mmCIF file with all atom_site columns, C-alpha atoms in Angstrom:
data_model
loop_
_atom_site.group_PDB
_atom_site.id
_atom_site.type_symbol
_atom_site.label_atom_id
_atom_site.label_alt_id
_atom_site.label_comp_id
_atom_site.label_asym_id
_atom_site.label_entity_id
_atom_site.label_seq_id
_atom_site.pdbx_PDB_ins_code
_atom_site.Cartn_x
_atom_site.Cartn_y
_atom_site.Cartn_z
_atom_site.occupancy
_atom_site.B_iso_or_equiv
_atom_site.pdbx_formal_charge
_atom_site.auth_seq_id
_atom_site.auth_comp_id
_atom_site.auth_asym_id
_atom_site.auth_atom_id
_atom_site.pdbx_PDB_model_num
ATOM 1   C CA . UNK A 1 1   ? 241.479 33.038 53.980 1.00 0.00 ? 15  UNK A CA 1
ATOM 2   C CA . UNK A 1 2   ? 237.943 34.477 52.783 1.00 0.00 ? 16  UNK A CA 1
ATOM 3   C CA . UNK A 1 3   ? 235.539 36.098 55.247 1.00 0.00 ? 17  UNK A CA 1
ATOM 4   C CA . UNK A 1 4   ? 232.213 35.094 55.161 1.00 0.00 ? 18  UNK A CA 1
ATOM 5   C CA . UNK A 1 5   ? 229.459 37.376 55.960 1.00 0.00 ? 19  UNK A CA 1
ATOM 6   C CA . UNK A 1 6   ? 226.354 35.706 57.829 1.00 0.00 ? 20  UNK A CA 1
ATOM 7   C CA . UNK A 1 7   ? 222.875 37.213 56.913 1.00 0.00 ? 21  UNK A CA 1
ATOM 8   C CA . UNK A 1 8   ? 220.966 37.314 60.041 1.00 0.00 ? 22  UNK A CA 1
ATOM 9   C CA . UNK A 1 9   ? 217.253 36.956 59.534 1.00 0.00 ? 23  UNK A CA 1
ATOM 10  C CA . UNK A 1 10  ? 215.517 39.168 62.271 1.00 0.00 ? 24  UNK A CA 1
ATOM 11  C CA . UNK A 1 11  ? 212.021 38.261 63.234 1.00 0.00 ? 25  UNK A CA 1
ATOM 12  C CA . UNK A 1 12  ? 209.738 41.273 63.677 1.00 0.00 ? 26  UNK A CA 1
ATOM 13  C CA . UNK A 1 13  ? 206.812 40.997 65.812 1.00 0.00 ? 27  UNK A CA 1
ATOM 14  C CA . UNK A 1 14  ? 203.959 43.382 64.866 1.00 0.00 ? 28  UNK A CA 1
ATOM 15  C CA . UNK A 1 15  ? 201.537 44.742 67.455 1.00 0.00 ? 29  UNK A CA 1
ATOM 16  C CA . UNK A 1 16  ? 199.111 47.467 67.974 1.00 0.00 ? 30  UNK A CA 1
ATOM 17  C CA . UNK A 1 17  ? 197.546 48.639 71.151 1.00 0.00 ? 31  UNK A CA 1
ATOM 18  C CA . UNK A 1 18  ? 194.733 51.154 71.948 1.00 0.00 ? 32  UNK A CA 1
ATOM 19  C CA . UNK A 1 19  ? 192.983 52.740 74.942 1.00 0.00 ? 33  UNK A CA 1
ATOM 20  C CA . UNK A 1 20  ? 189.418 52.610 76.298 1.00 0.00 ? 34  UNK A CA 1
ATOM 21  C CA . UNK A 1 21  ? 188.816 55.252 78.694 1.00 0.00 ? 35  UNK A CA 1
ATOM 22  C CA . UNK A 1 22  ? 186.787 54.731 81.527 1.00 0.00 ? 36  UNK A CA 1
ATOM 23  C CA . UNK A 1 23  ? 183.980 57.220 82.787 1.00 0.00 ? 37  UNK A CA 1
ATOM 24  C CA . UNK A 1 24  ? 185.293 60.008 84.609 1.00 0.00 ? 38  UNK A CA 1
ATOM 25  C CA . UNK A 1 25  ? 183.015 60.178 87.551 1.00 0.00 ? 39  UNK A CA 1
ATOM 26  C CA . UNK A 1 26  ? 183.114 57.840 90.592 1.00 0.00 ? 40  UNK A CA 1
ATOM 27  C CA . UNK A 1 27  ? 179.518 57.208 90.663 1.00 0.00 ? 41  UNK A CA 1
ATOM 28  C CA . UNK A 1 28  ? 179.250 56.586 86.757 1.00 0.00 ? 42  UNK A CA 1
ATOM 29  C CA . UNK A 1 29  ? 182.374 54.073 86.898 1.00 0.00 ? 43  UNK A CA 1
ATOM 30  C CA . UNK A 1 30  ? 180.648 52.102 89.625 1.00 0.00 ? 44  UNK A CA 1
ATOM 31  C CA . UNK A 1 31  ? 177.319 51.771 87.367 1.00 0.00 ? 45  UNK A CA 1
ATOM 32  C CA . UNK A 1 32  ? 179.606 50.689 84.637 1.00 0.00 ? 46  UNK A CA 1
ATOM 33  C CA . UNK A 1 33  ? 181.255 47.693 86.600 1.00 0.00 ? 47  UNK A CA 1
ATOM 34  C CA . UNK A 1 34  ? 177.520 46.564 87.925 1.00 0.00 ? 48  UNK A CA 1
ATOM 35  C CA . UNK A 1 35  ? 176.345 46.723 84.300 1.00 0.00 ? 49  UNK A CA 1
ATOM 36  C CA . UNK A 1 36  ? 179.213 44.925 82.357 1.00 0.00 ? 50  UNK A CA 1
ATOM 37  C CA . UNK A 1 37  ? 180.740 42.846 84.546 1.00 0.00 ? 51  UNK A CA 1
ATOM 38  C CA . UNK A 1 38  ? 180.246 39.046 84.510 1.00 0.00 ? 52  UNK A CA 1
ATOM 39  C CA . UNK A 1 39  ? 178.099 39.044 87.695 1.00 0.00 ? 53  UNK A CA 1
ATOM 40  C CA . UNK A 1 40  ? 175.106 41.005 85.491 1.00 0.00 ? 54  UNK A CA 1
ATOM 41  C CA . UNK A 1 41  ? 175.358 38.363 83.256 1.00 0.00 ? 55  UNK A CA 1
ATOM 42  C CA . UNK A 1 42  ? 175.117 35.356 85.731 1.00 0.00 ? 56  UNK A CA 1
ATOM 43  C CA . UNK A 1 43  ? 172.235 37.215 87.365 1.00 0.00 ? 57  UNK A CA 1
ATOM 44  C CA . UNK A 1 44  ? 170.101 36.575 84.037 1.00 0.00 ? 58  UNK A CA 1
ATOM 45  C CA . UNK A 1 45  ? 170.633 39.792 82.204 1.00 0.00 ? 59  UNK A CA 1
ATOM 46  C CA . UNK A 1 46  ? 167.869 39.725 79.278 1.00 0.00 ? 60  UNK A CA 1
ATOM 47  C CA . UNK A 1 47  ? 169.034 38.771 75.840 1.00 0.00 ? 61  UNK A CA 1
ATOM 48  C CA . UNK A 1 48  ? 167.771 42.165 74.457 1.00 0.00 ? 62  UNK A CA 1
ATOM 49  C CA . UNK A 1 49  ? 169.995 43.976 76.816 1.00 0.00 ? 63  UNK A CA 1
ATOM 50  C CA . UNK A 1 50  ? 172.896 41.734 76.224 1.00 0.00 ? 64  UNK A CA 1
ATOM 51  C CA . UNK A 1 51  ? 172.636 42.919 72.550 1.00 0.00 ? 65  UNK A CA 1
ATOM 52  C CA . UNK A 1 52  ? 172.391 46.559 73.695 1.00 0.00 ? 66  UNK A CA 1
ATOM 53  C CA . UNK A 1 53  ? 175.390 45.997 75.681 1.00 0.00 ? 67  UNK A CA 1
ATOM 54  C CA . UNK A 1 54  ? 177.270 44.582 72.349 1.00 0.00 ? 68  UNK A CA 1
ATOM 55  C CA . UNK A 1 55  ? 176.255 47.301 70.237 1.00 0.00 ? 69  UNK A CA 1
ATOM 56  C CA . UNK A 1 56  ? 177.579 49.902 72.950 1.00 0.00 ? 70  UNK A CA 1
ATOM 57  C CA . UNK A 1 57  ? 180.750 47.967 73.300 1.00 0.00 ? 71  UNK A CA 1
ATOM 58  C CA . UNK A 1 58  ? 181.180 47.572 69.269 1.00 0.00 ? 72  UNK A CA 1
ATOM 59  C CA . UNK A 1 59  ? 180.788 51.598 68.924 1.00 0.00 ? 73  UNK A CA 1
ATOM 60  C CA . UNK A 1 60  ? 182.952 52.231 72.090 1.00 0.00 ? 74  UNK A CA 1
ATOM 61  C CA . UNK A 1 61  ? 185.850 50.293 70.682 1.00 0.00 ? 75  UNK A CA 1
ATOM 62  C CA . UNK A 1 62  ? 185.492 51.157 67.292 1.00 0.00 ? 76  UNK A CA 1
ATOM 63  C CA . UNK A 1 63  ? 185.431 54.784 68.219 1.00 0.00 ? 77  UNK A CA 1
ATOM 64  C CA . UNK A 1 64  ? 188.409 54.460 70.266 1.00 0.00 ? 78  UNK A CA 1
ATOM 65  C CA . UNK A 1 65  ? 190.260 52.441 67.570 1.00 0.00 ? 79  UNK A CA 1
ATOM 66  C CA . UNK A 1 66  ? 189.220 55.422 64.888 1.00 0.00 ? 80  UNK A CA 1
ATOM 67  C CA . UNK A 1 67  ? 190.233 58.512 67.178 1.00 0.00 ? 81  UNK A CA 1
ATOM 68  C CA . UNK A 1 68  ? 193.705 56.693 68.101 1.00 0.00 ? 82  UNK A CA 1
ATOM 69  C CA . UNK A 1 69  ? 194.126 55.760 64.081 1.00 0.00 ? 83  UNK A CA 1
ATOM 70  C CA . UNK A 1 70  ? 194.531 52.251 64.824 1.00 0.00 ? 84  UNK A CA 1
ATOM 71  C CA . UNK A 1 71  ? 195.144 49.844 61.635 1.00 0.00 ? 85  UNK A CA 1
ATOM 72  C CA . UNK A 1 72  ? 192.219 49.154 59.509 1.00 0.00 ? 86  UNK A CA 1
ATOM 73  C CA . UNK A 1 73  ? 193.376 46.025 58.343 1.00 0.00 ? 87  UNK A CA 1
ATOM 74  C CA . UNK A 1 74  ? 193.733 42.849 60.221 1.00 0.00 ? 88  UNK A CA 1
ATOM 75  C CA . UNK A 1 75  ? 196.918 41.336 61.142 1.00 0.00 ? 89  UNK A CA 1
ATOM 76  C CA . UNK A 1 76  ? 198.148 38.627 58.698 1.00 0.00 ? 90  UNK A CA 1
ATOM 77  C CA . UNK A 1 77  ? 199.366 36.165 60.990 1.00 0.00 ? 91  UNK A CA 1
ATOM 78  C CA . UNK A 1 78  ? 197.366 34.768 64.482 1.00 0.00 ? 92  UNK A CA 1
ATOM 79  C CA . UNK A 1 79  ? 197.716 37.143 67.496 1.00 0.00 ? 93  UNK A CA 1
ATOM 80  C CA . UNK A 1 80  ? 197.667 36.896 71.253 1.00 0.00 ? 94  UNK A CA 1
ATOM 81  C CA . UNK A 1 81  ? 195.503 39.947 73.043 1.00 0.00 ? 95  UNK A CA 1
ATOM 82  C CA . UNK A 1 82  ? 196.286 41.274 76.305 1.00 0.00 ? 96  UNK A CA 1
ATOM 83  C CA . UNK A 1 83  ? 193.681 43.260 78.355 1.00 0.00 ? 97  UNK A CA 1
ATOM 84  C CA . UNK A 1 84  ? 194.870 45.658 81.349 1.00 0.00 ? 98  UNK A CA 1
ATOM 85  C CA . UNK A 1 85  ? 192.129 46.673 83.521 1.00 0.00 ? 99  UNK A CA 1
ATOM 86  C CA . UNK A 1 86  ? 191.777 49.424 86.414 1.00 0.00 ? 100 UNK A CA 1
ATOM 87  C CA . UNK A 1 87  ? 188.444 49.416 87.490 1.00 0.00 ? 101 UNK A CA 1
ATOM 88  C CA . UNK A 1 88  ? 187.873 47.654 91.021 1.00 0.00 ? 102 UNK A CA 1
ATOM 89  C CA . UNK A 1 89  ? 186.497 44.270 89.437 1.00 0.00 ? 103 UNK A CA 1
ATOM 90  C CA . UNK A 1 90  ? 187.920 41.122 90.013 1.00 0.00 ? 104 UNK A CA 1
ATOM 91  C CA . UNK A 1 91  ? 190.241 39.654 87.178 1.00 0.00 ? 105 UNK A CA 1
ATOM 92  C CA . UNK A 1 92  ? 187.745 36.796 86.046 1.00 0.00 ? 106 UNK A CA 1
ATOM 93  C CA . UNK A 1 93  ? 184.712 39.661 86.340 1.00 0.00 ? 107 UNK A CA 1
ATOM 94  C CA . UNK A 1 94  ? 186.167 41.100 82.641 1.00 0.00 ? 108 UNK A CA 1
ATOM 95  C CA . UNK A 1 95  ? 185.420 38.078 80.624 1.00 0.00 ? 109 UNK A CA 1
ATOM 96  C CA . UNK A 1 96  ? 182.486 39.512 79.190 1.00 0.00 ? 110 UNK A CA 1
ATOM 97  C CA . UNK A 1 97  ? 183.730 43.108 78.316 1.00 0.00 ? 111 UNK A CA 1
ATOM 98  C CA . UNK A 1 98  ? 186.678 41.383 76.870 1.00 0.00 ? 112 UNK A CA 1
ATOM 99  C CA . UNK A 1 99  ? 184.715 39.316 74.523 1.00 0.00 ? 113 UNK A CA 1
ATOM 100 C CA . UNK A 1 100 ? 182.963 42.401 73.487 1.00 0.00 ? 114 UNK A CA 1
ATOM 101 C CA . UNK A 1 101 ? 186.018 44.293 72.683 1.00 0.00 ? 115 UNK A CA 1
ATOM 102 C CA . UNK A 1 102 ? 187.425 41.185 71.059 1.00 0.00 ? 116 UNK A CA 1
ATOM 103 C CA . UNK A 1 103 ? 184.334 40.848 68.822 1.00 0.00 ? 117 UNK A CA 1
ATOM 104 C CA . UNK A 1 104 ? 184.437 44.547 67.982 1.00 0.00 ? 118 UNK A CA 1
ATOM 105 C CA . UNK A 1 105 ? 188.166 44.147 66.683 1.00 0.00 ? 119 UNK A CA 1
ATOM 106 C CA . UNK A 1 106 ? 186.851 41.450 64.029 1.00 0.00 ? 120 UNK A CA 1
ATOM 107 C CA . UNK A 1 107 ? 187.604 42.692 60.448 1.00 0.00 ? 121 UNK A CA 1
ATOM 108 C CA . UNK A 1 108 ? 189.755 45.463 61.943 1.00 0.00 ? 122 UNK A CA 1
ATOM 109 C CA . UNK A 1 109 ? 192.736 44.122 63.939 1.00 0.00 ? 123 UNK A CA 1
ATOM 110 C CA . UNK A 1 110 ? 191.916 40.541 63.427 1.00 0.00 ? 124 UNK A CA 1
ATOM 111 C CA . UNK A 1 111 ? 190.119 38.579 61.002 1.00 0.00 ? 125 UNK A CA 1
ATOM 112 C CA . UNK A 1 112 ? 188.224 36.403 63.352 1.00 0.00 ? 126 UNK A CA 1
ATOM 113 C CA . UNK A 1 113 ? 188.185 35.341 66.859 1.00 0.00 ? 127 UNK A CA 1
ATOM 114 C CA . UNK A 1 114 ? 188.459 31.424 66.007 1.00 0.00 ? 128 UNK A CA 1
ATOM 115 C CA . UNK A 1 115 ? 191.428 29.466 67.416 1.00 0.00 ? 129 UNK A CA 1
ATOM 116 C CA . UNK A 1 116 ? 193.245 29.795 64.011 1.00 0.00 ? 130 UNK A CA 1
ATOM 117 C CA . UNK A 1 117 ? 193.413 33.611 64.538 1.00 0.00 ? 131 UNK A CA 1
ATOM 118 C CA . UNK A 1 118 ? 193.500 34.336 68.348 1.00 0.00 ? 132 UNK A CA 1
ATOM 119 C CA . UNK A 1 119 ? 195.724 32.016 70.222 1.00 0.00 ? 133 UNK A CA 1
ATOM 120 C CA . UNK A 1 120 ? 195.433 33.378 73.334 1.00 0.00 ? 134 UNK A CA 1
ATOM 121 C CA . UNK A 1 121 ? 193.810 36.332 75.645 1.00 0.00 ? 135 UNK A CA 1
ATOM 122 C CA . UNK A 1 122 ? 195.287 37.537 78.831 1.00 0.00 ? 136 UNK A CA 1
ATOM 123 C CA . UNK A 1 123 ? 193.989 39.627 81.510 1.00 0.00 ? 137 UNK A CA 1
ATOM 124 C CA . UNK A 1 124 ? 196.058 42.019 83.773 1.00 0.00 ? 138 UNK A CA 1
ATOM 125 C CA . UNK A 1 125 ? 195.764 44.989 86.186 1.00 0.00 ? 139 UNK A CA 1
ATOM 126 C CA . UNK A 1 126 ? 197.610 48.283 85.710 1.00 0.00 ? 140 UNK A CA 1
ATOM 127 C CA . UNK A 1 127 ? 196.956 51.636 87.326 1.00 0.00 ? 141 UNK A CA 1
ATOM 128 C CA . UNK A 1 128 ? 196.018 54.014 84.674 1.00 0.00 ? 142 UNK A CA 1
ATOM 129 C CA . UNK A 1 129 ? 192.467 55.310 84.079 1.00 0.00 ? 143 UNK A CA 1
ATOM 130 C CA . UNK A 1 130 ? 191.787 53.317 80.751 1.00 0.00 ? 144 UNK A CA 1
ATOM 131 C CA . UNK A 1 131 ? 191.573 49.889 79.585 1.00 0.00 ? 145 UNK A CA 1
ATOM 132 C CA . UNK A 1 132 ? 194.586 49.162 77.464 1.00 0.00 ? 146 UNK A CA 1
ATOM 133 C CA . UNK A 1 133 ? 194.100 46.617 74.718 1.00 0.00 ? 147 UNK A CA 1
ATOM 134 C CA . UNK A 1 134 ? 197.252 45.051 73.157 1.00 0.00 ? 148 UNK A CA 1
ATOM 135 C CA . UNK A 1 135 ? 197.344 43.015 70.231 1.00 0.00 ? 149 UNK A CA 1
ATOM 136 C CA . UNK A 1 136 ? 200.306 41.128 69.409 1.00 0.00 ? 150 UNK A CA 1
ATOM 137 C CA . UNK A 1 137 ? 201.100 38.792 66.204 1.00 0.00 ? 151 UNK A CA 1
ATOM 138 C CA . UNK A 1 138 ? 202.861 35.472 67.297 1.00 0.00 ? 152 UNK A CA 1
#
């Protein structure tokens, strides 16, 4: 009787995460929420101010990724992205910030934000003093 050895193919799920720290003072954090929450955009924020916001978030996110030594090449497979927040905003008020963070990751963690590369985005709460961004290959 011969014994057989079975090769088990294991699937490895690649992921990366980084933190974006909130402003330290309570007053600055309140201003941050008012400035970048969805309600500010519904109120009719001018396009030039929206462009400034995008540039600010791009620098903020890229700086956080650089400081935390996040990979510099995009994932080769599609990803799911999770955001964990703790800033007193309602969960749906984070859509604009999530978009600006996602846009800042293009070419670094993700190839593009099209449906071919980003299969889903989830928003959650946690109790830490930072935004946690998790990117996971699917």
